[in-house]
């Protein structure tokens, strides 16, 4: 295969959780631009429908579904609907995520649980359900969206211990699953983005713009294209010998 064929995703089927807006939407667009058919799921179905409609203009097929990644029955429905519509699942991007800011001493159990259940348990549940299908196919690509917050702690101005713990968990979950499912020809990798302005991060970025920028060697935040290449690489045959990796996309923040 030449290198263009290695990156080509024509006819592949990808599920992107939280694919309606933000980084999930950006990665979905990247995969669609390389020819993949897309299943977008999140709690607010209308936003998935809007994104799906936009992506169809790229000439691919799409499906928009409501799903809370904390709910195993919702996840099963997404997997079933994808199989009914497309008959295969080649790529899963576990992107849906949330955060909660509060000092450790004041963080309530339900706030901690919401973050861990969405970011970490949701990643486990989706990987388990879709993984069973990928095992049957003897191929698959799972991409878990971690964060540079999963690589290290943060200074006391940034209080989101559940988020850090969940993303650290996503990274080691990725590595262990890569060890477990290599025999099934399933590559499991993770992307650790730095700061990208989205619904989730906008307020923090606005409040701390200059402080954050000083920590980023490239001197800017991530933009609407910066994650596409990483997602396409890890979703395509170009990464067939890469598994258990954490691909950091942060402008050098963690260098
Ligand atoms: N932005 C950054 O700077 C940054 C940096 C590092 C990592 N990340 C990670 O990147 C991922 C995407 O974040 P983002 O910045 O794009 O945030 P965002 O714009 O707030 O988007 C979050 C997405 O996740 C969905 N979602 C949230 N909870 C869900 C649930 N329980 N079930 C299903 N879908 C759910 C949301 O849709 P609904 O609300 O409709 O469910 C939305 O589609 C997250 O995992 C985040 O931790 C972001």
Coordinates of C-alpha atoms and ligand atoms in Angstrom, one line a residue:
X1 CA 0.0 0.0 0.0
X2 CA 1.2 3.5 -0.7
X3 CA 1.0 6.1 2.0
X4 CA -2.2 7.7 0.7
X5 CA -3.9 4.2 0.8
X6 CA -2.5 3.7 4.3
X7 CA -4.4 6.8 5.6
X8 CA -7.5 6.3 3.4
X9 CA -10.7 5.5 5.4
X10 CA -13.1 5.1 2.5
X11 CA -16.0 2.9 3.6
X12 CA -14.8 2.4 7.2
X13 CA -17.4 2.8 9.9
X14 CA -16.6 5.0 13.0
X15 CA -18.5 5.7 16.2
X16 CA -17.5 9.0 17.9
X17 CA -19.0 9.5 21.3
X18 CA -19.7 13.1 22.1
X19 CA -19.3 13.7 18.3
X20 CA -21.8 16.5 18.2
X21 CA -19.6 19.4 19.2
X22 CA -16.1 20.3 20.2
X23 CA -13.2 17.9 19.8
X24 CA -15.4 15.0 18.9
X25 CA -17.0 16.9 16.1
X26 CA -13.5 17.9 14.8
X27 CA -12.3 14.3 14.8
X28 CA -15.5 13.1 13.2
X29 CA -15.0 15.6 10.4
X30 CA -11.4 14.5 9.9
X31 CA -12.4 10.9 9.6
X32 CA -15.3 11.9 7.2
X33 CA -12.9 13.9 5.1
X34 CA -10.9 10.7 4.7
X35 CA -14.0 8.8 3.6
X36 CA -15.3 7.1 6.8
X37 CA -19.0 6.8 7.5
X38 CA -19.8 8.3 10.9
X39 CA -22.1 7.4 13.9
X40 CA -22.3 10.4 16.2
X41 CA -23.8 9.9 19.7
X42 CA -24.3 12.1 22.7
X43 CA -27.1 12.9 25.2
X44 CA -28.5 15.7 23.1
X45 CA -29.6 14.0 19.9
X46 CA -30.4 17.3 18.0
X47 CA -26.8 18.4 18.1
X48 CA -25.7 15.0 16.8
X49 CA -28.3 15.3 14.0
X50 CA -27.0 18.8 13.1
X51 CA -23.4 17.6 12.9
X52 CA -24.4 14.4 11.0
X53 CA -26.2 16.6 8.4
X54 CA -23.1 18.7 8.0
X55 CA -20.8 15.7 7.6
X56 CA -23.1 14.1 5.0
X57 CA -22.2 17.0 2.7
X58 CA -18.7 15.4 2.5
X59 CA -20.3 12.5 0.7
X60 CA -20.3 10.0 3.6
X61 CA -23.1 8.2 5.4
X62 CA -24.0 9.2 8.9
X63 CA -26.2 8.2 11.8
X64 CA -27.1 10.4 14.8
X65 CA -28.1 8.7 18.1
X66 CA -28.9 9.7 21.6
X67 CA -26.7 8.0 24.2
X68 CA -25.5 8.6 27.7
X69 CA -22.1 6.8 28.0
X70 CA -22.9 6.1 31.7
X71 CA -25.8 3.9 30.6
X72 CA -24.9 0.4 29.3
X73 CA -28.3 0.0 27.6
X74 CA -27.8 3.2 25.6
X75 CA -24.4 1.9 24.5
X76 CA -25.8 -1.4 23.4
X77 CA -28.4 0.4 21.4
X78 CA -25.7 2.4 19.6
X79 CA -23.7 -0.7 18.8
X80 CA -26.9 -2.5 17.6
X81 CA -28.1 0.4 15.4
X82 CA -24.6 0.8 13.9
X83 CA -24.5 -3.0 13.0
X84 CA -28.0 -2.8 11.6
X85 CA -27.2 0.2 9.4
X86 CA -23.6 -0.6 8.4
X87 CA -22.9 -4.2 9.3
X88 CA -19.4 -3.5 10.9
X89 CA -17.6 -1.2 13.3
X90 CA -14.0 -0.4 12.4
X91 CA -13.3 2.6 14.6
X92 CA -14.4 3.7 18.1
X93 CA -13.4 7.1 19.5
X94 CA -14.2 7.3 23.2
X95 CA -14.4 11.1 23.3
X96 CA -17.4 12.0 25.5
X97 CA -16.2 13.8 28.6
X98 CA -17.0 16.1 31.4
X99 CA -15.3 17.9 34.3
X100 CA -16.0 19.4 37.6
X101 CA -14.1 22.1 39.3
X102 CA -14.0 22.2 43.1
X103 CA -11.2 22.0 45.8
X104 CA -10.4 18.5 46.8
X105 CA -11.7 19.2 50.4
X106 CA -15.1 20.2 49.0
X107 CA -15.6 17.9 46.1
X108 CA -18.9 16.0 46.7
X109 CA -19.1 12.3 45.9
X110 CA -21.7 12.8 43.2
X111 CA -19.5 15.3 41.4
X112 CA -16.5 12.9 41.6
X113 CA -18.7 10.0 40.5
X114 CA -20.1 11.9 37.5
X115 CA -16.7 12.6 36.1
X116 CA -15.3 9.2 36.7
X117 CA -18.4 7.5 35.3
X118 CA -18.5 9.6 32.2
X119 CA -14.8 9.8 31.4
X120 CA -13.5 6.4 32.6
X121 CA -16.3 4.0 33.1
X122 CA -18.0 5.2 29.9
X123 CA -14.8 4.5 28.0
X124 CA -14.7 1.0 29.6
X125 CA -18.3 0.2 28.8
X126 CA -18.2 1.4 25.2
X127 CA -14.9 -0.4 24.6
X128 CA -16.4 -3.6 26.1
X129 CA -19.5 -3.5 24.0
X130 CA -17.9 -2.5 20.7
X131 CA -14.8 -4.6 21.4
X132 CA -16.9 -7.8 21.3
X133 CA -17.9 -6.9 17.8
X134 CA -14.3 -6.0 16.8
X135 CA -13.1 -9.3 18.3
X136 CA -15.6 -11.1 16.0
X137 CA -14.2 -9.1 13.0
X138 CA -10.6 -9.7 14.1
X139 CA -9.9 -6.0 13.5
X140 CA -10.6 -2.7 15.1
X141 CA -9.2 0.7 16.2
X142 CA -10.1 2.1 19.6
X143 CA -9.0 5.7 20.3
X144 CA -9.5 7.0 23.8
X145 CA -9.4 10.7 24.4
X146 CA -7.4 11.4 27.5
X147 CA -5.8 14.8 28.3
X148 CA -2.4 16.2 29.3
X149 CA -4.3 16.4 32.7
X150 CA -3.9 12.7 32.8
X151 CA -0.1 12.9 32.7
X152 CA 0.6 15.0 35.8
X153 CA -0.9 17.1 38.6
X154 CA -1.8 20.8 38.3
X155 CA -1.1 23.7 40.6
X156 CA -3.7 24.6 43.3
X157 CA -5.4 27.3 41.1
X158 CA -6.7 24.4 38.9
X159 CA -9.0 22.2 41.0
X160 CA -10.4 19.3 39.1
X161 CA -9.0 16.2 40.8
X162 CA -11.7 13.9 39.4
X163 CA -10.8 15.0 35.9
X164 CA -7.1 14.4 36.4
X165 CA -7.8 11.0 38.0
X166 CA -10.2 9.9 35.2
X167 CA -7.8 10.9 32.4
X168 CA -4.9 9.2 34.1
X169 CA -7.2 6.2 34.3
X170 CA -8.0 6.4 30.6
X171 CA -4.3 6.3 29.8
X172 CA -3.5 3.2 31.8
X173 CA -6.8 1.6 30.6
X174 CA -5.6 2.2 27.1
X175 CA -2.3 0.5 27.7
X176 CA -3.7 -2.5 29.5
X177 CA -6.5 -3.0 26.8
X178 CA -3.8 -2.8 24.1
X179 CA -1.9 -5.6 25.8
X180 CA -5.1 -7.7 26.2
X181 CA -6.6 -7.2 22.6
X182 CA -3.4 -7.3 20.5
X183 CA -4.2 -10.9 19.8
X184 CA -7.5 -9.9 18.2
X185 CA -5.7 -7.4 15.9
X186 CA -7.4 -4.5 17.7
X187 CA -5.2 -1.4 18.2
X188 CA -6.0 0.6 21.3
X189 CA -4.4 4.1 21.5
X190 CA -5.0 7.3 23.3
X191 CA -4.8 11.0 22.3
X192 CA -3.9 13.5 25.1
X193 CA -4.9 17.0 23.9
X194 CA -3.6 20.1 25.6
X195 CA -5.8 23.3 25.7
X196 CA -8.4 23.6 22.9
X197 CA -11.2 26.2 23.3
X198 CA -14.5 24.3 23.4
X199 CA -17.7 24.5 25.5
X200 CA -15.9 22.6 28.3
X201 CA -12.7 24.7 28.4
X202 CA -13.8 28.1 27.1
X203 CA -14.4 29.8 30.5
X204 CA -11.1 28.5 32.0
X205 CA -9.2 29.6 28.9
X206 CA -10.7 33.0 28.9
X207 CA -9.9 33.5 32.6
X208 CA -6.3 32.3 32.4
X209 CA -5.4 33.0 28.8
X210 CA -1.9 34.6 29.4
X211 CA -0.9 32.1 32.1
X212 CA -1.8 29.1 29.9
X213 CA -0.1 30.6 26.8
X214 CA 3.2 31.0 28.8
X215 CA 3.2 27.2 29.3
X216 CA 2.7 26.3 25.6
X217 CA 6.0 26.5 23.6
X218 CA 4.1 27.0 20.3
X219 CA 2.4 30.0 21.9
X220 CA -1.2 29.3 20.9
X221 CA -4.2 27.1 21.8
X222 CA -5.3 24.1 19.7
X223 CA -7.5 25.0 16.7
X224 CA -10.3 23.4 14.7
X225 CA -7.8 21.2 12.7
X226 CA -5.1 20.3 15.2
X227 CA -6.6 17.0 16.2
X228 CA -7.7 15.7 12.8
X229 CA -4.3 14.3 11.8
X230 CA -3.8 12.4 15.1
X231 CA -7.3 10.9 14.9
X232 CA -6.9 9.8 11.2
X233 CA -3.5 8.3 11.9
X234 CA -4.8 6.2 14.8
X235 CA -7.9 5.2 12.9
X236 CA -6.2 4.1 9.8
X237 CA -3.9 1.3 8.5
X238 CA -1.0 3.8 8.9
X239 CA -1.0 2.9 12.6
X240 CA -1.4 -0.9 12.3
X241 CA 1.8 -1.5 14.3
X242 CA 1.0 1.2 16.9
X243 CA -0.9 0.1 20.1
X244 CA -0.9 1.3 23.7
X245 CA 0.4 4.7 22.7
X246 CA -0.5 8.1 24.1
X247 CA -0.3 10.7 21.3
X248 CA 0.1 14.1 22.9
X249 CA -1.3 17.0 20.9
X250 CA -0.6 20.0 23.1
X251 CA 1.7 22.6 21.4
X252 CA 4.6 21.3 23.5
X253 CA 2.9 22.1 26.9
X254 CA 4.1 18.8 28.4
X255 CA 7.5 18.8 26.7
Ligands
LIG1 N1 -11.1 21.1 25.2 C1 -10.0 20.8 25.8 O1 -9.1 21.7 26.0 C2 -9.7 19.4 26.1 C3 -8.3 19.1 26.5 C4 -8.0 17.8 26.8 C5 -9.0 16.8 26.6 N2 -10.2 17.1 26.3 C6 -11.2 16.0 26.2 O2 -11.8 16.0 24.9 C7 -13.1 15.4 25.0 C8 -14.1 16.3 24.3 O3 -14.2 17.5 25.1 P1 -14.6 18.9 24.5 O4 -13.6 19.9 24.9 O5 -14.8 18.8 23.0 O6 -15.9 19.2 25.3 P2 -17.4 19.7 24.8 O7 -17.3 20.6 23.8 O8 -18.0 20.0 26.1 O9 -18.0 18.3 24.3 C9 -18.3 17.2 25.1 C10 -19.1 16.2 24.3 O10 -19.3 15.1 25.1 C11 -20.7 14.8 25.2 N3 -21.0 14.2 26.5 C12 -20.8 14.7 27.7 N4 -21.3 13.9 28.6 C13 -21.8 12.8 28.0 C14 -22.4 11.6 28.4 N5 -22.6 11.3 29.7 N6 -22.8 10.7 27.4 C15 -22.6 11.0 26.1 N7 -22.0 12.1 25.7 C16 -21.6 13.0 26.6 C17 -21.4 16.1 24.9 O11 -22.7 16.0 24.4 P3 -24.0 16.0 25.3 O12 -23.9 17.1 26.3 O13 -25.1 16.2 24.4 O14 -24.1 14.6 25.9 C18 -20.4 16.7 23.8 O15 -20.8 16.1 22.6 C19 -13.4 15.2 26.5 O16 -13.1 13.8 26.8 C20 -12.4 16.1 27.1 O17 -12.1 15.7 28.4 C21 -10.6 18.4 26.0

